[in-house]
Tab-separated table of C-alpha atoms in Angstrom:
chain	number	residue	atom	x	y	z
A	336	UNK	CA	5.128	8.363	19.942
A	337	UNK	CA	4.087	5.730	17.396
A	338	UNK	CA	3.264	2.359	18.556
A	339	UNK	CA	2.476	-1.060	16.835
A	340	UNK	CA	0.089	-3.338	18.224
A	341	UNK	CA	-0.406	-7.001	16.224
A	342	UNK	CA	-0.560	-10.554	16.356
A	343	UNK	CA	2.742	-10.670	14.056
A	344	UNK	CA	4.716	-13.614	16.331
A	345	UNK	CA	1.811	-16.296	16.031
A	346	UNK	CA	0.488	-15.589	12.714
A	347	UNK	CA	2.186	-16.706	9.416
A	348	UNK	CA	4.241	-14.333	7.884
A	349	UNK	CA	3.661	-13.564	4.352
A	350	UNK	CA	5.318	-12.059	1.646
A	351	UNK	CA	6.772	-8.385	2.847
A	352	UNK	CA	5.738	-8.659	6.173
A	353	UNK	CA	8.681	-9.092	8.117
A	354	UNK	CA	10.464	-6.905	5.994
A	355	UNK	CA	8.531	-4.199	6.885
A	356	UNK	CA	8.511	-4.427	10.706
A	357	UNK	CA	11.885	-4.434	10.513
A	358	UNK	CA	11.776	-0.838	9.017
A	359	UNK	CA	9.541	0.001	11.196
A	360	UNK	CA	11.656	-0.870	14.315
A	361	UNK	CA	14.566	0.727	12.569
A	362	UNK	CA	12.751	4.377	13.584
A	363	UNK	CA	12.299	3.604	16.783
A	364	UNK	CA	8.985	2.836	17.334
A	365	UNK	CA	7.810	-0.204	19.485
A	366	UNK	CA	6.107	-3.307	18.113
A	367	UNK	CA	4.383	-5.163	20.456
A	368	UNK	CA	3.731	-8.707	18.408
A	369	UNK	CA	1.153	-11.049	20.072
A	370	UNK	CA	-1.252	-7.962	21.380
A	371	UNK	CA	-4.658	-7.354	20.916
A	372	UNK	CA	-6.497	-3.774	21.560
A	373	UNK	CA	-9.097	-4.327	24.125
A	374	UNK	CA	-10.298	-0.802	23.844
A	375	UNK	CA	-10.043	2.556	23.254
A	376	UNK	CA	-11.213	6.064	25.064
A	377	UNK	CA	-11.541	9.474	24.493
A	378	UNK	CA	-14.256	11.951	23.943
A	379	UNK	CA	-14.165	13.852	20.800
A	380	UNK	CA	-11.252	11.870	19.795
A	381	UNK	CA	-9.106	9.075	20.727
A	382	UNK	CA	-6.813	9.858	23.823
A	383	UNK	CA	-5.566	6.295	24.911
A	384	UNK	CA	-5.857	1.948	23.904
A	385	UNK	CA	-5.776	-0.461	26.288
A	386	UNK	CA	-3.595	-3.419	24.723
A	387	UNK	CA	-2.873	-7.167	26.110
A	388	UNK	CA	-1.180	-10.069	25.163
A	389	UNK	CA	-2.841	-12.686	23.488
A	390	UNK	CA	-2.318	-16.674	24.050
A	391	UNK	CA	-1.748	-19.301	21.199
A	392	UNK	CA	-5.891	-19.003	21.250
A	393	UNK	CA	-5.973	-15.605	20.838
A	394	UNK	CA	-7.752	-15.077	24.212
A	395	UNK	CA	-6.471	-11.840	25.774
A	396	UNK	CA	-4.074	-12.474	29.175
A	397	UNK	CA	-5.410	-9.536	31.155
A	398	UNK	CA	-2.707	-9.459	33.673
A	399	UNK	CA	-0.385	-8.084	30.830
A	400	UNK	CA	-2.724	-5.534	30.022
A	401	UNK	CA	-1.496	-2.128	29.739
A	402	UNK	CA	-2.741	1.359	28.877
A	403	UNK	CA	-0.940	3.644	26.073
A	404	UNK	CA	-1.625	7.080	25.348
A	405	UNK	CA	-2.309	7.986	21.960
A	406	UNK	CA	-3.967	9.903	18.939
A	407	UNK	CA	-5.417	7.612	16.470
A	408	UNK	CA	-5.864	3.800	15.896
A	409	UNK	CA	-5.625	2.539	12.290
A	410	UNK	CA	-7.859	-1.001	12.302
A	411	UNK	CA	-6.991	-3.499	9.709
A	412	UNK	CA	-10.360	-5.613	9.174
A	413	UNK	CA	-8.119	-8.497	7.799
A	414	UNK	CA	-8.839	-10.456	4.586
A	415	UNK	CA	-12.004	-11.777	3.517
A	416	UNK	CA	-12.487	-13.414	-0.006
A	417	UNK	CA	-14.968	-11.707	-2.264
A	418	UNK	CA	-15.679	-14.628	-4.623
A	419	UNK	CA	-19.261	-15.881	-3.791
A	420	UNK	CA	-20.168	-15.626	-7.352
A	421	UNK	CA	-17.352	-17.148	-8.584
A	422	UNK	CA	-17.929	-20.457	-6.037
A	423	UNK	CA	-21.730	-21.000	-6.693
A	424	UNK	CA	-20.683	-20.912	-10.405
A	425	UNK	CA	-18.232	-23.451	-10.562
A	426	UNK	CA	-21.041	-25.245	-8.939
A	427	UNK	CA	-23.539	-24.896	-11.672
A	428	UNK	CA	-20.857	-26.078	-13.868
A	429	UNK	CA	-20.188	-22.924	-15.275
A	430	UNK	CA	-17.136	-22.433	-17.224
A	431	UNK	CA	-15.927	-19.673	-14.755
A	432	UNK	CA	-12.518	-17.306	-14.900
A	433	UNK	CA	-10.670	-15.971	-11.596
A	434	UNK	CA	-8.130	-13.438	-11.104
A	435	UNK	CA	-6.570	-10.951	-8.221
A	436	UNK	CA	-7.442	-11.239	-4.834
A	437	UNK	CA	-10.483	-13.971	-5.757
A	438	UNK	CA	-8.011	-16.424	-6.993
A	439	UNK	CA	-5.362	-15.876	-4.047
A	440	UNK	CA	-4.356	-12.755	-1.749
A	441	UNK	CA	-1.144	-11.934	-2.605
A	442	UNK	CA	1.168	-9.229	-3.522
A	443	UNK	CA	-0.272	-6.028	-5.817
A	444	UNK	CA	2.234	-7.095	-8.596
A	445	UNK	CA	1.016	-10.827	-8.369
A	446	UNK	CA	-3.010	-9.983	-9.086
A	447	UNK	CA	-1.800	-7.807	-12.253
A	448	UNK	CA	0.102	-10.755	-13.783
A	449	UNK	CA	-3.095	-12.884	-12.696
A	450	UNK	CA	-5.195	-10.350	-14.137
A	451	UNK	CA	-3.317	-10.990	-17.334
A	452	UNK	CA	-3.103	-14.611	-17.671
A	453	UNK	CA	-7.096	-14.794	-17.034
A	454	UNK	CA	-7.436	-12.498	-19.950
A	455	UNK	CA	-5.094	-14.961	-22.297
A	456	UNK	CA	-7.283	-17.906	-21.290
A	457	UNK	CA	-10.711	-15.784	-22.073
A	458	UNK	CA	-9.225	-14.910	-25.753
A	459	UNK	CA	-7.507	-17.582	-26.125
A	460	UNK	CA	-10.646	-19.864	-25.534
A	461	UNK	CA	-13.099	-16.977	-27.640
A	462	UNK	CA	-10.959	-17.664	-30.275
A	463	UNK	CA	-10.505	-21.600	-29.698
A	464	UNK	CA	-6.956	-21.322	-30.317
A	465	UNK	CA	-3.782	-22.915	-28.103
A	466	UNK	CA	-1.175	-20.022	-29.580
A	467	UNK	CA	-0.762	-18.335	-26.646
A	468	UNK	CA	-0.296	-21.634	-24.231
A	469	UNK	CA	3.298	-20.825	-23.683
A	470	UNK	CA	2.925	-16.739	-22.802
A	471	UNK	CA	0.398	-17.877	-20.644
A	472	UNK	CA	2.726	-20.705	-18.848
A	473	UNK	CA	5.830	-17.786	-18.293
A	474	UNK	CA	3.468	-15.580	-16.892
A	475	UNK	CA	1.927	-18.338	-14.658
A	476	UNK	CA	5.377	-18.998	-13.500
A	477	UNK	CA	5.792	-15.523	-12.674
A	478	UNK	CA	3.087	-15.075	-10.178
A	479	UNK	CA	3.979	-18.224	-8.214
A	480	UNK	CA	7.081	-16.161	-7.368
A	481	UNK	CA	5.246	-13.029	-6.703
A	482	UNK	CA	2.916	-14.837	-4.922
A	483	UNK	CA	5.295	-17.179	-2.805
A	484	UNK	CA	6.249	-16.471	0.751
A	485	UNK	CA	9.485	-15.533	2.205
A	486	UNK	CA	12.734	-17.759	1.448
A	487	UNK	CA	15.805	-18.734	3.360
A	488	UNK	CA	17.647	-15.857	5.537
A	489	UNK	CA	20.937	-15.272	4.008
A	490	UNK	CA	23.587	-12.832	5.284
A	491	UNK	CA	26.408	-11.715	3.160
A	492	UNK	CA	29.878	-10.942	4.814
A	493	UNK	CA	31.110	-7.061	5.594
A	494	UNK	CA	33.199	-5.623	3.019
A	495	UNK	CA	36.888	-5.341	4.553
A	496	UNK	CA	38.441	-3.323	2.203
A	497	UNK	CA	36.780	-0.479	3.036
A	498	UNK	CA	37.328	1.743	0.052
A	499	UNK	CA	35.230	3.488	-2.387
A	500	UNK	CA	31.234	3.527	-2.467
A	501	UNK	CA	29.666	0.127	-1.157
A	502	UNK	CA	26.063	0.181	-0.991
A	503	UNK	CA	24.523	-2.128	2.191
A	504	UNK	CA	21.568	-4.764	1.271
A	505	UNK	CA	19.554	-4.967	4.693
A	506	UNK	CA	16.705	-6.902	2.813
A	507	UNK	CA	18.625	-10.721	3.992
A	508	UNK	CA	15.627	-12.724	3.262
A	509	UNK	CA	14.585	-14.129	-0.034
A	510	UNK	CA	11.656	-12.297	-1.226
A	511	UNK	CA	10.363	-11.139	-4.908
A	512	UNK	CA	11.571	-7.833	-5.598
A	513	UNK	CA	14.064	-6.761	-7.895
A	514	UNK	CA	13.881	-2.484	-8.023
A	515	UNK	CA	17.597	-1.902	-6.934
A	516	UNK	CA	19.109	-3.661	-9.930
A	517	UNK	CA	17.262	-1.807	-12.409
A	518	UNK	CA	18.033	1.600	-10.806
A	519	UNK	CA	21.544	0.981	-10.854
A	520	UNK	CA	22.699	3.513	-13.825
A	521	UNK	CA	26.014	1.573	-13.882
A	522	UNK	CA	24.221	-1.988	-13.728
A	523	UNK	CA	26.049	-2.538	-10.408
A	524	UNK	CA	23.991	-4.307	-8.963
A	525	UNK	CA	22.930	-7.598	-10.051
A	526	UNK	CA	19.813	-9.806	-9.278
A	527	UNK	CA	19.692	-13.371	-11.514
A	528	UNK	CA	16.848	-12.460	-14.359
A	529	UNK	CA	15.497	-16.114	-13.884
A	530	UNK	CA	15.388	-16.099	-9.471
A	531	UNK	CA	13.551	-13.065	-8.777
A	532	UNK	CA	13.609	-14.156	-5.036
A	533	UNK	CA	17.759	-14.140	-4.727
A	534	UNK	CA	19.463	-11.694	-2.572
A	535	UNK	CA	21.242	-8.572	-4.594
A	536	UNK	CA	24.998	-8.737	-5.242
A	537	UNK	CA	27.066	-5.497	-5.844
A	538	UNK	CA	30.084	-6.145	-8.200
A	539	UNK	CA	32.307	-3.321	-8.979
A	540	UNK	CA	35.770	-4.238	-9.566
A	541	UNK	CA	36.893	-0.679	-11.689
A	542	UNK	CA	34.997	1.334	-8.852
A	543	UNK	CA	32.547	2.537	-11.220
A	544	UNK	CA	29.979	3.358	-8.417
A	545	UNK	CA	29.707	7.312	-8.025
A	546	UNK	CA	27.234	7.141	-4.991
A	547	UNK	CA	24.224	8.585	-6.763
A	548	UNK	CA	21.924	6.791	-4.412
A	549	UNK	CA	19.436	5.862	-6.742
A	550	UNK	CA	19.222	2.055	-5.536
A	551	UNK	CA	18.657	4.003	-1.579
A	552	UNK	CA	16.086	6.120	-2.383
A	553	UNK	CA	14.175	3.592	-4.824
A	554	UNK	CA	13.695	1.097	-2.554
A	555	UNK	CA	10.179	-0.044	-1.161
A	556	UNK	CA	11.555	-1.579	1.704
A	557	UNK	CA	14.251	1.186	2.901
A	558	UNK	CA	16.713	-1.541	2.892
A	559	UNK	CA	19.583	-0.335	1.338
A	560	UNK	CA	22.055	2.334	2.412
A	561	UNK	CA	25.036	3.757	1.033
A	562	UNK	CA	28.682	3.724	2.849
A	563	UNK	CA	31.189	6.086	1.404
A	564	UNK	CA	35.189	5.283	2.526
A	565	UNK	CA	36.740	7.933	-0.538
A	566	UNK	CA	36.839	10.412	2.150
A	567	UNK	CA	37.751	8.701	4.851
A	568	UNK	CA	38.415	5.283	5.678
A	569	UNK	CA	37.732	5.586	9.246
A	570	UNK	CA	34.858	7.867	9.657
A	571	UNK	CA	32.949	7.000	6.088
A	572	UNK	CA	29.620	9.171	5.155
A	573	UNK	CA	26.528	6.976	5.181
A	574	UNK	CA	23.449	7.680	3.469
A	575	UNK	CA	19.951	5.961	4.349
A	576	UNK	CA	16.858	6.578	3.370
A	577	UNK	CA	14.047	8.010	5.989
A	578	UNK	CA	10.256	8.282	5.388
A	579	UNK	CA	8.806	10.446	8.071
A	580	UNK	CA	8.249	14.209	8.167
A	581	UNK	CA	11.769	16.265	9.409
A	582	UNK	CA	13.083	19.378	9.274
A	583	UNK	CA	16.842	19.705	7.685
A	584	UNK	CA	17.806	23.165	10.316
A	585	UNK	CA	16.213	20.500	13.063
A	586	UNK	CA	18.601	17.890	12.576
A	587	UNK	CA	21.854	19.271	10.845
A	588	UNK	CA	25.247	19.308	12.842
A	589	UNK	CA	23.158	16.947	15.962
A	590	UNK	CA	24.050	13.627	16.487
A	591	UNK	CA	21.254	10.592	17.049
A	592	UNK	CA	21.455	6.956	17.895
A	593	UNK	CA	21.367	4.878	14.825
A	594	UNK	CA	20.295	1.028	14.578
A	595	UNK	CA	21.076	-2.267	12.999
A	596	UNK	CA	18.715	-3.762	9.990
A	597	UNK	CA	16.854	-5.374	13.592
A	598	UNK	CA	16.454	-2.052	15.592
A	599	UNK	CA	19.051	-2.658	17.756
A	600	UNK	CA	21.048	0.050	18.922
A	601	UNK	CA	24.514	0.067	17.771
A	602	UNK	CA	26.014	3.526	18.385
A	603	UNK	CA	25.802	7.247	17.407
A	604	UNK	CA	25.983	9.138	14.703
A	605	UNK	CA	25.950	13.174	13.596
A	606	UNK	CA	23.899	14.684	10.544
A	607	UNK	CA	25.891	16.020	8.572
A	608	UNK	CA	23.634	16.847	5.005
A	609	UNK	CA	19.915	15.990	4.495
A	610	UNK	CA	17.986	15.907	0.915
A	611	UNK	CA	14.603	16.253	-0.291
A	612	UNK	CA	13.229	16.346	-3.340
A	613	UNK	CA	9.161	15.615	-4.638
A	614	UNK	CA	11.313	12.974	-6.576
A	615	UNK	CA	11.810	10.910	-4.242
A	616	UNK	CA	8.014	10.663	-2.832
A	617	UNK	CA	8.703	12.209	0.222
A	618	UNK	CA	11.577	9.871	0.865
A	619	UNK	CA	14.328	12.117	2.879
A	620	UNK	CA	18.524	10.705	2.113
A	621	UNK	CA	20.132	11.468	5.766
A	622	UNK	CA	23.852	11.606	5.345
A	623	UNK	CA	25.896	10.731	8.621
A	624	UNK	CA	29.316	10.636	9.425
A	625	UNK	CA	29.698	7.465	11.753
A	626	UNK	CA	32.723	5.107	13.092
A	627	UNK	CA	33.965	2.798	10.476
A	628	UNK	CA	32.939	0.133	12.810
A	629	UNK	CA	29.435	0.579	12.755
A	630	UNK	CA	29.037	2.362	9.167
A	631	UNK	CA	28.230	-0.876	7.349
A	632	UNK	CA	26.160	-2.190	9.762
A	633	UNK	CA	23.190	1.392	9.900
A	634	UNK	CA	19.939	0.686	8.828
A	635	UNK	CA	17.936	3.285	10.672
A	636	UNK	CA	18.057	6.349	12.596
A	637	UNK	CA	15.891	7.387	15.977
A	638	UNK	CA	15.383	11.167	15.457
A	639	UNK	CA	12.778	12.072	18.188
A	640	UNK	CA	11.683	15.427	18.990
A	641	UNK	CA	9.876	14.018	22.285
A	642	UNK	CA	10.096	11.199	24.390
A	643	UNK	CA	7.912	8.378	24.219
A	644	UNK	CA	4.429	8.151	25.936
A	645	UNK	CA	4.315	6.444	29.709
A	646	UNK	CA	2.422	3.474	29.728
A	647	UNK	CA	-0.091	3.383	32.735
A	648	UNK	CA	-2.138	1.085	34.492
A	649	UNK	CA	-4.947	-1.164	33.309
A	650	UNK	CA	-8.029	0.807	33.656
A	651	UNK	CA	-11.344	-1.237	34.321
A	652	UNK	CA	-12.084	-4.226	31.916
A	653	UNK	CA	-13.971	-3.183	28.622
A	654	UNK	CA	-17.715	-3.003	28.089
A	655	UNK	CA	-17.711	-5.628	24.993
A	656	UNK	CA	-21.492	-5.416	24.493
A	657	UNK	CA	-20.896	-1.561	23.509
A	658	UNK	CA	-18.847	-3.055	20.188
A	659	UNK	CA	-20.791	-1.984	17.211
A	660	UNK	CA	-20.661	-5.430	15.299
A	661	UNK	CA	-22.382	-4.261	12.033
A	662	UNK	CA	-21.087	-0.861	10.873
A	663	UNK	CA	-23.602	-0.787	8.070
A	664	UNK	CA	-26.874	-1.204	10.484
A	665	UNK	CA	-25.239	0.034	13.936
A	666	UNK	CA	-25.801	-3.235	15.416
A	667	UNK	CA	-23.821	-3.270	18.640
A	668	UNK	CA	-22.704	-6.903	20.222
A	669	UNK	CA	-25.535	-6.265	23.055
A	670	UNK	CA	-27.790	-7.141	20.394
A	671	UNK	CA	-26.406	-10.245	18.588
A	672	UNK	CA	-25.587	-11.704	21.841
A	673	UNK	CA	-29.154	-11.432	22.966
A	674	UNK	CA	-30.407	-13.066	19.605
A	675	UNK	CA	-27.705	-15.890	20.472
A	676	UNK	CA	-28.497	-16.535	23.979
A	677	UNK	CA	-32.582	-16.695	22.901
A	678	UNK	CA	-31.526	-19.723	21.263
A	679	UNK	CA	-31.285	-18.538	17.954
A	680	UNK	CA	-28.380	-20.187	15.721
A	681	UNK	CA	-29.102	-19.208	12.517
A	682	UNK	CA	-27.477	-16.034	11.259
A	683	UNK	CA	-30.083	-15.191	8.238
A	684	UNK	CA	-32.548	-14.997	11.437
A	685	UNK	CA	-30.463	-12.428	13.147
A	686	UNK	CA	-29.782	-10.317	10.489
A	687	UNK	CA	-34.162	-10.157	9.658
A	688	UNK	CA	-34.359	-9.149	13.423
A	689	UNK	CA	-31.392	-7.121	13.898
A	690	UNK	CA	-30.872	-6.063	9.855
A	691	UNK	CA	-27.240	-7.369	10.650
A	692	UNK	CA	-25.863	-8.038	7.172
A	693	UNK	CA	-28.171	-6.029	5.404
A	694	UNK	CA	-25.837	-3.295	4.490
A	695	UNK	CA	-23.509	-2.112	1.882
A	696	UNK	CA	-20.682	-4.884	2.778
A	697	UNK	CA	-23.093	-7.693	2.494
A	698	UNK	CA	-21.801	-8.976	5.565
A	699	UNK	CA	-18.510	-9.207	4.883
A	700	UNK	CA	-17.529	-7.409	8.006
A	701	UNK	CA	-19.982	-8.975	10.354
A	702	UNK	CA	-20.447	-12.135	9.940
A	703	UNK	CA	-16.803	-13.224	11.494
A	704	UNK	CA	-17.250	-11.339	14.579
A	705	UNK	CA	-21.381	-13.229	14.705
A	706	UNK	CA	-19.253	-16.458	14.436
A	707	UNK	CA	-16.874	-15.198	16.913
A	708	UNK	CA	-19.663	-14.385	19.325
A	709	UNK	CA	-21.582	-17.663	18.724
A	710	UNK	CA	-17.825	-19.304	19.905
A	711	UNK	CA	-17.684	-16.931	23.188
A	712	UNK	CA	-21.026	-18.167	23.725
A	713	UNK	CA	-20.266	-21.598	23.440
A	714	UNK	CA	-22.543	-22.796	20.336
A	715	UNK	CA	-20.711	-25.542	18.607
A	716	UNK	CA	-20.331	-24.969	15.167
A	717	UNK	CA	-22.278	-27.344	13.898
A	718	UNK	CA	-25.476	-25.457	15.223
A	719	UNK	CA	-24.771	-22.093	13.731
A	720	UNK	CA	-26.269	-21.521	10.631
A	721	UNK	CA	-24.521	-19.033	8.190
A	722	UNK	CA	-25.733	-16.315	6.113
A	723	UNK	CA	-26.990	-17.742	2.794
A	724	UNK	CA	-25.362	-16.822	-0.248
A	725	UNK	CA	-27.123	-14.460	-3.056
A	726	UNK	CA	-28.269	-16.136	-5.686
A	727	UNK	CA	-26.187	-16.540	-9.094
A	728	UNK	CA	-28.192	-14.911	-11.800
A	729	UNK	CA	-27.617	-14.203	-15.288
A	730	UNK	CA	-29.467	-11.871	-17.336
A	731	UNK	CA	-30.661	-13.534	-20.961
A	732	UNK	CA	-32.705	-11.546	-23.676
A	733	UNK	CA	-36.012	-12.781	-24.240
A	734	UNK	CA	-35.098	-13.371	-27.547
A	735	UNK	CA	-32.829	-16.175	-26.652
A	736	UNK	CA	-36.354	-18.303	-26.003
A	737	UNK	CA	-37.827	-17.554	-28.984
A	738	UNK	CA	-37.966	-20.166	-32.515
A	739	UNK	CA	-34.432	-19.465	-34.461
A	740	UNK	CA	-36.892	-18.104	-37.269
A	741	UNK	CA	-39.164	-15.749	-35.162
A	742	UNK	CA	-36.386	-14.035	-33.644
A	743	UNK	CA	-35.957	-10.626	-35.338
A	744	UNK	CA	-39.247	-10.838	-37.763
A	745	UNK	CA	-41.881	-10.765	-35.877
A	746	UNK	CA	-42.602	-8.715	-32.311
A	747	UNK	CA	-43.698	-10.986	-29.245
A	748	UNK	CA	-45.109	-9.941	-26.165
């Protein structure tokens, strides 16, 4: 009964993005791109959302509004830079170092190798030496392709020999990631040491390839599977990876409908064996026995113990002034939009009326939905004043003031 609710059709896609809806959609569970929740009810907990499309504004169309019942909402606050410090030095004309999610969001794997090339430059300009100029310049080259967004689509033909183990690369798009070609204990599977993005290729010509699955279950993305024809040509075993909780005596001996890398439905297939191991961080291998028709082309599986929730009329339209704006302070929208429509502009105003921005986040979390209010509300944006930034400050011993020669002999007050 999972849904997913997003704005995935009309924002960019970055890196792994795409990738991972289409896992998602592999299970079965709906993705409605280009929604917005409007709101959500219960009492002691949350029982249903009320979702809508959005338009290339991102204003909600209520006509398309629609009620889902549900359990729990997981809200992603987006990205906001944490790097005020770093701005207001490189405005003093500080000589000023960035790295991680200050210098650019990216992947995990791209703010460690930027982590490591800001630490070369410190050293390397501590100890005034240009040694390390060409380490730093590989690893530099290195997070551009970590850090790089999605390549070309490219899409391999079907084996039609259909003999002996072939495992089935469902990630088609050029992205960084390499973890299949190192799992390989045969060394299989090959991805060019020097493009990082390409797609994998699997070359076995002596049919070394004993179907250990190591390259299924060790993949982030849950896009690669494993079709086995030394059985049987016709009906071959196939082995994909699954990620949610199941029960082997559930399953075994059943058949389910199975899906394409897209979702789509593309036939059925039976259970036949099921492994789990804490190895595998809670990653389950399902092994099917399907037509050899479809075998090369199942990505996913739709194992549901219950059908899906109804969705149900739009209730009445949302009270927005009951959204708490500030989570630190409890400041609810009623409040901010009052401060706006009093005429005031300037945002270091409303947050010494309303404490909005006082708290722990500093306003990161706030002060986009002020600005969105001030929009609703019509202010143009060159009226709004924003929160003024904290100070830069440095902490220097007193001692730094002081005459070279009085420094350490004598005691000042």
């Amino acid at each position: 009964g999972i849904h997913i609710t997003g704005l995935a059709e009309i924002l960019p896609q970055c890196g792994g993005y795409r990738v991972h809806l289409d896992k998602i959609k592999r299970l079965g569970v709906p993705i409605h791109t280009s929604h917005t929740i409007l709101r959500a009810d219960g009492s002691d907990h949350v029982q249903s959302v009320t979702i809508a499309r959005v338009d290339d504004l991102f204003n909600p169309i209520l006509d398309s509004a629609k009620t889902i019942p549900c359990d729990g909402v997981l809200i992603a606050a987006g990205l906001t830079p944490v790097d005020e410090f770093f701005q207001q030095a490189q405005q003093f004309g500080f000589n000023t170092y960035a790295a991680g999610d200050a210098q650019e969001i990216a992947e995990a794997s791209a703010a460690i190798v930027s982590g490591q090339i800001t630490a070369k430059r410190v050293l390397s300009q501590i100890d005034n030496s240009e040694n390390d100029t060409q380490n730093i310049q590989n690893l530099e080259n290195i997070r551009k392709v970590l850090s790089s967004r999605p390549g070309n689509i490219q899409v391999t033909e079907r084996n039609k020999k259909r003999e002996g183990v072939l495992p089935i690369f469902h990630c088609v798009q050029e992205i960084p990631c390499n973890p299949c070609s190192g799992l390989c204990v045969h060394h299989l599977i090959s991805i060019p040491s020097d493009d990082i993005m390409a797609i994998p290729d699997f070359i076995d010509p002596e049919g070394k390839c004993i179907g250990c699955a190591q390259c299924v279950i060790g993949c982030p993305g849950l896009a690669v599977t494993l079709v086995d024809y030394r059985t049987d040509a016709l009906f071959p075993f196939v082995t994909i990876p699954y990620e949610l909780p199941i029960d082997k005596n559930d399953v075994l001996g059943h058949s389910y409908p199975v899906t394409d890398r897209d979702g789509r439905f593309i036939g059925m297939a039976e259970v036949v064996n099921l492994t789990q191991t804490t190895k595998m961080n809670h990653t389950s291998l399902i092994k099917l026995i399907a037509s050899a028709e479809i075998a090369e082309q199942i990505a996913g599986i739709q194992v549901k113990s219950e059908t899906p929730p109804s969705i149900q009329d739009f209730p009445e339209l949302p009270i927005e002034n009951e959204t708490i704006i500030c989570r630190c302070e409890r400041v609810s929208a009623k409040d901010i939009r009052a401060l706006i429509c009093d005429g005031i502009h300037d945002l270091n105003l409303i947050k010494a009326i309303s404490r909005a921005g006082m708290g722990a986040c500093g306003g990161k979390t706030c002060e986009p939905l002020i600005l969105q209010i001030m929009k609703e509300e019509g202010i143009p944006p060159q009226e709004v004043v924003p929160f003024s930034k904290r100070p830069l400050t440095i902490e220097i011993p007193v001692h730094t003031f002081l005459e070279p020669e009085q420094n350490d002999d004598e005691t000042h007050e």
